[in-house]
């Protein structure tokens, strides 16, 4: 599959997720073993202290992990498990999740995702890091 077709398939998958549309998630890079997912930070994504809610950060990490797992296992995947560490309160203009594949087997992939906030000048600060196992649910695997 050409890189452009691969990227378009990923965008279509994200657009099919109503929650992703609700929060404004955008797939900006999707290639085998590499994913970049972004979310503009809006007031309705903040918790009571003015930081991005942990559930939103968790969502972007989980979704980026699953997308990057799908990039090597095929589109029929689910998250088997993941762990997230919040390392700094998230404030800025947007969330940027960068995911990569650490290990790929026949039916599962172990993946990593770092989540950053980006300010109006493009400076990034890590706010979370996650690792997860993505499994194929395809009957052909």
PDB file of N, CA and C in Angstrom, residues 12-48:
ATOM      1  N   UNK A  12      -9.434   7.794   7.717  1.00  0.00           N
ATOM      2  CA  UNK A  12     -10.809   7.304   7.662  1.00  0.00           C
ATOM      3  C   UNK A  12     -11.186   6.564   8.939  1.00  0.00           C
ATOM      4  N   UNK A  13     -10.252   5.786   9.462  1.00  0.00           N
ATOM      5  CA  UNK A  13     -10.512   5.061  10.716  1.00  0.00           C
ATOM      6  C   UNK A  13     -10.743   6.040  11.865  1.00  0.00           C
ATOM      7  N   UNK A  14      -9.931   7.080  11.952  1.00  0.00           N
ATOM      8  CA  UNK A  14     -10.098   8.079  13.011  1.00  0.00           C
ATOM      9  C   UNK A  14     -11.424   8.818  12.849  1.00  0.00           C
ATOM     10  N   UNK A  15     -11.779   9.163  11.629  1.00  0.00           N
ATOM     11  CA  UNK A  15     -13.034   9.870  11.373  1.00  0.00           C
ATOM     12  C   UNK A  15     -14.253   9.021  11.714  1.00  0.00           C
ATOM     13  N   UNK A  16     -14.089   7.702  11.748  1.00  0.00           N
ATOM     14  CA  UNK A  16     -15.194   6.809  12.096  1.00  0.00           C
ATOM     15  C   UNK A  16     -15.413   6.720  13.604  1.00  0.00           C
ATOM     16  N   UNK A  17     -14.522   7.310  14.390  1.00  0.00           N
ATOM     17  CA  UNK A  17     -14.634   7.295  15.850  1.00  0.00           C
ATOM     18  C   UNK A  17     -15.303   8.586  16.311  1.00  0.00           C
ATOM     19  N   UNK A  18     -16.550   8.484  16.762  1.00  0.00           N
ATOM     20  CA  UNK A  18     -17.290   9.692  17.133  1.00  0.00           C
ATOM     21  C   UNK A  18     -16.633  10.457  18.288  1.00  0.00           C
ATOM     22  N   UNK A  19     -16.051   9.768  19.251  1.00  0.00           N
ATOM     23  CA  UNK A  19     -15.392  10.475  20.356  1.00  0.00           C
ATOM     24  C   UNK A  19     -14.192  11.263  19.848  1.00  0.00           C
ATOM     25  N   UNK A  20     -13.443  10.678  18.931  1.00  0.00           N
ATOM     26  CA  UNK A  20     -12.291  11.377  18.351  1.00  0.00           C
ATOM     27  C   UNK A  20     -12.735  12.658  17.666  1.00  0.00           C
ATOM     28  N   UNK A  21     -13.861  12.599  16.971  1.00  0.00           N
ATOM     29  CA  UNK A  21     -14.395  13.790  16.311  1.00  0.00           C
ATOM     30  C   UNK A  21     -14.857  14.815  17.337  1.00  0.00           C
ATOM     31  N   UNK A  22     -15.484  14.350  18.418  1.00  0.00           N
ATOM     32  CA  UNK A  22     -15.983  15.236  19.462  1.00  0.00           C
ATOM     33  C   UNK A  22     -14.866  16.097  20.061  1.00  0.00           C
ATOM     34  N   UNK A  23     -13.696  15.497  20.280  1.00  0.00           N
ATOM     35  CA  UNK A  23     -12.615  16.262  20.912  1.00  0.00           C
ATOM     36  C   UNK A  23     -11.651  16.875  19.900  1.00  0.00           C
ATOM     37  N   UNK A  24     -11.870  16.640  18.622  1.00  0.00           N
ATOM     38  CA  UNK A  24     -11.064  17.288  17.592  1.00  0.00           C
ATOM     39  C   UNK A  24      -9.739  16.612  17.287  1.00  0.00           C
ATOM     40  N   UNK A  25      -9.639  15.306  17.527  1.00  0.00           N
ATOM     41  CA  UNK A  25      -8.392  14.580  17.256  1.00  0.00           C
ATOM     42  C   UNK A  25      -8.092  14.584  15.757  1.00  0.00           C
ATOM     43  N   UNK A  26      -6.800  14.728  15.450  1.00  0.00           N
ATOM     44  CA  UNK A  26      -6.361  14.731  14.045  1.00  0.00           C
ATOM     45  C   UNK A  26      -5.125  13.847  13.895  1.00  0.00           C
ATOM     46  N   UNK A  27      -5.176  12.958  12.924  1.00  0.00           N
ATOM     47  CA  UNK A  27      -4.039  12.119  12.588  1.00  0.00           C
ATOM     48  C   UNK A  27      -3.166  12.908  11.627  1.00  0.00           C
ATOM     49  N   UNK A  28      -1.944  13.238  12.044  1.00  0.00           N
ATOM     50  CA  UNK A  28      -1.078  14.052  11.192  1.00  0.00           C
ATOM     51  C   UNK A  28       0.065  13.252  10.584  1.00  0.00           C
ATOM     52  N   UNK A  29       0.313  12.048  11.128  1.00  0.00           N
ATOM     53  CA  UNK A  29       1.311  11.155  10.540  1.00  0.00           C
ATOM     54  C   UNK A  29       0.890   9.728  10.828  1.00  0.00           C
ATOM     55  N   UNK A  30       0.930   8.883   9.803  1.00  0.00           N
ATOM     56  CA  UNK A  30       0.570   7.474   9.955  1.00  0.00           C
ATOM     57  C   UNK A  30       1.362   6.686   8.927  1.00  0.00           C
ATOM     58  N   UNK A  31       2.353   5.973   9.413  1.00  0.00           N
ATOM     59  CA  UNK A  31       3.215   5.160   8.567  1.00  0.00           C
ATOM     60  C   UNK A  31       3.535   3.890   9.340  1.00  0.00           C
ATOM     61  N   UNK A  32       3.987   2.847   8.668  1.00  0.00           N
ATOM     62  CA  UNK A  32       4.316   1.626   9.403  1.00  0.00           C
ATOM     63  C   UNK A  32       5.296   1.901  10.548  1.00  0.00           C
ATOM     64  N   UNK A  33       4.836   1.624  11.768  1.00  0.00           N
ATOM     65  CA  UNK A  33       5.674   1.797  12.949  1.00  0.00           C
ATOM     66  C   UNK A  33       5.756   3.198  13.507  1.00  0.00           C
ATOM     67  N   UNK A  34       4.960   4.116  12.988  1.00  0.00           N
ATOM     68  CA  UNK A  34       5.062   5.514  13.434  1.00  0.00           C
ATOM     69  C   UNK A  34       3.711   6.229  13.301  1.00  0.00           C
ATOM     70  N   UNK A  35       3.290   6.892  14.394  1.00  0.00           N
ATOM     71  CA  UNK A  35       2.011   7.614  14.411  1.00  0.00           C
ATOM     72  C   UNK A  35       2.180   8.940  15.144  1.00  0.00           C
ATOM     73  N   UNK A  36       1.504   9.960  14.631  1.00  0.00           N
ATOM     74  CA  UNK A  36       1.432  11.265  15.287  1.00  0.00           C
ATOM     75  C   UNK A  36      -0.040  11.656  15.324  1.00  0.00           C
ATOM     76  N   UNK A  37      -0.562  11.843  16.515  1.00  0.00           N
ATOM     77  CA  UNK A  37      -1.963  12.200  16.729  1.00  0.00           C
ATOM     78  C   UNK A  37      -1.996  13.485  17.536  1.00  0.00           C
ATOM     79  N   UNK A  38      -2.833  14.451  17.126  1.00  0.00           N
ATOM     80  CA  UNK A  38      -2.887  15.752  17.794  1.00  0.00           C
ATOM     81  C   UNK A  38      -4.315  16.100  18.194  1.00  0.00           C
ATOM     82  N   UNK A  39      -4.418  16.841  19.296  1.00  0.00           N
ATOM     83  CA  UNK A  39      -5.721  17.332  19.782  1.00  0.00           C
ATOM     84  C   UNK A  39      -5.552  18.789  20.197  1.00  0.00           C
ATOM     85  N   UNK A  40      -6.349  19.701  19.624  1.00  0.00           N
ATOM     86  CA  UNK A  40      -6.299  21.084  20.101  1.00  0.00           C
ATOM     87  C   UNK A  40      -6.857  21.140  21.527  1.00  0.00           C
ATOM     88  N   UNK A  41      -6.190  21.894  22.385  1.00  0.00           N
ATOM     89  CA  UNK A  41      -6.639  22.012  23.775  1.00  0.00           C
ATOM     90  C   UNK A  41      -7.697  23.107  23.847  1.00  0.00           C
ATOM     91  N   UNK A  42      -8.911  22.685  24.242  1.00  0.00           N
ATOM     92  CA  UNK A  42     -10.049  23.587  24.398  1.00  0.00           C
ATOM     93  C   UNK A  42     -10.476  23.582  25.864  1.00  0.00           C
ATOM     94  N   UNK A  43     -11.175  24.635  26.275  1.00  0.00           N
ATOM     95  CA  UNK A  43     -11.604  24.747  27.664  1.00  0.00           C
ATOM     96  C   UNK A  43     -12.401  23.545  28.145  1.00  0.00           C
ATOM     97  N   UNK A  44     -13.208  22.933  27.276  1.00  0.00           N
ATOM     98  CA  UNK A  44     -14.034  21.822  27.733  1.00  0.00           C
ATOM     99  C   UNK A  44     -13.254  20.504  27.866  1.00  0.00           C
ATOM    100  N   UNK A  45     -11.937  20.532  27.651  1.00  0.00           N
ATOM    101  CA  UNK A  45     -11.096  19.361  27.879  1.00  0.00           C
ATOM    102  C   UNK A  45     -10.267  19.497  29.163  1.00  0.00           C
ATOM    103  N   UNK A  46     -10.510  20.588  29.909  1.00  0.00           N
ATOM    104  CA  UNK A  46      -9.732  20.881  31.112  1.00  0.00           C
ATOM    105  C   UNK A  46     -10.450  20.396  32.368  1.00  0.00           C
ATOM    106  N   UNK A  47      -9.652  20.084  33.386  1.00  0.00           N
ATOM    107  CA  UNK A  47     -10.233  19.755  34.683  1.00  0.00           C
ATOM    108  C   UNK A  47     -10.282  21.031  35.533  1.00  0.00           C
ATOM    109  N   UNK A  48     -10.663  20.908  36.802  1.00  0.00           N
ATOM    110  CA  UNK A  48     -10.945  22.068  37.650  1.00  0.00           C
ATOM    111  C   UNK A  48      -9.739  22.953  37.937  1.00  0.00           C
TER     112      UNK A  48
END
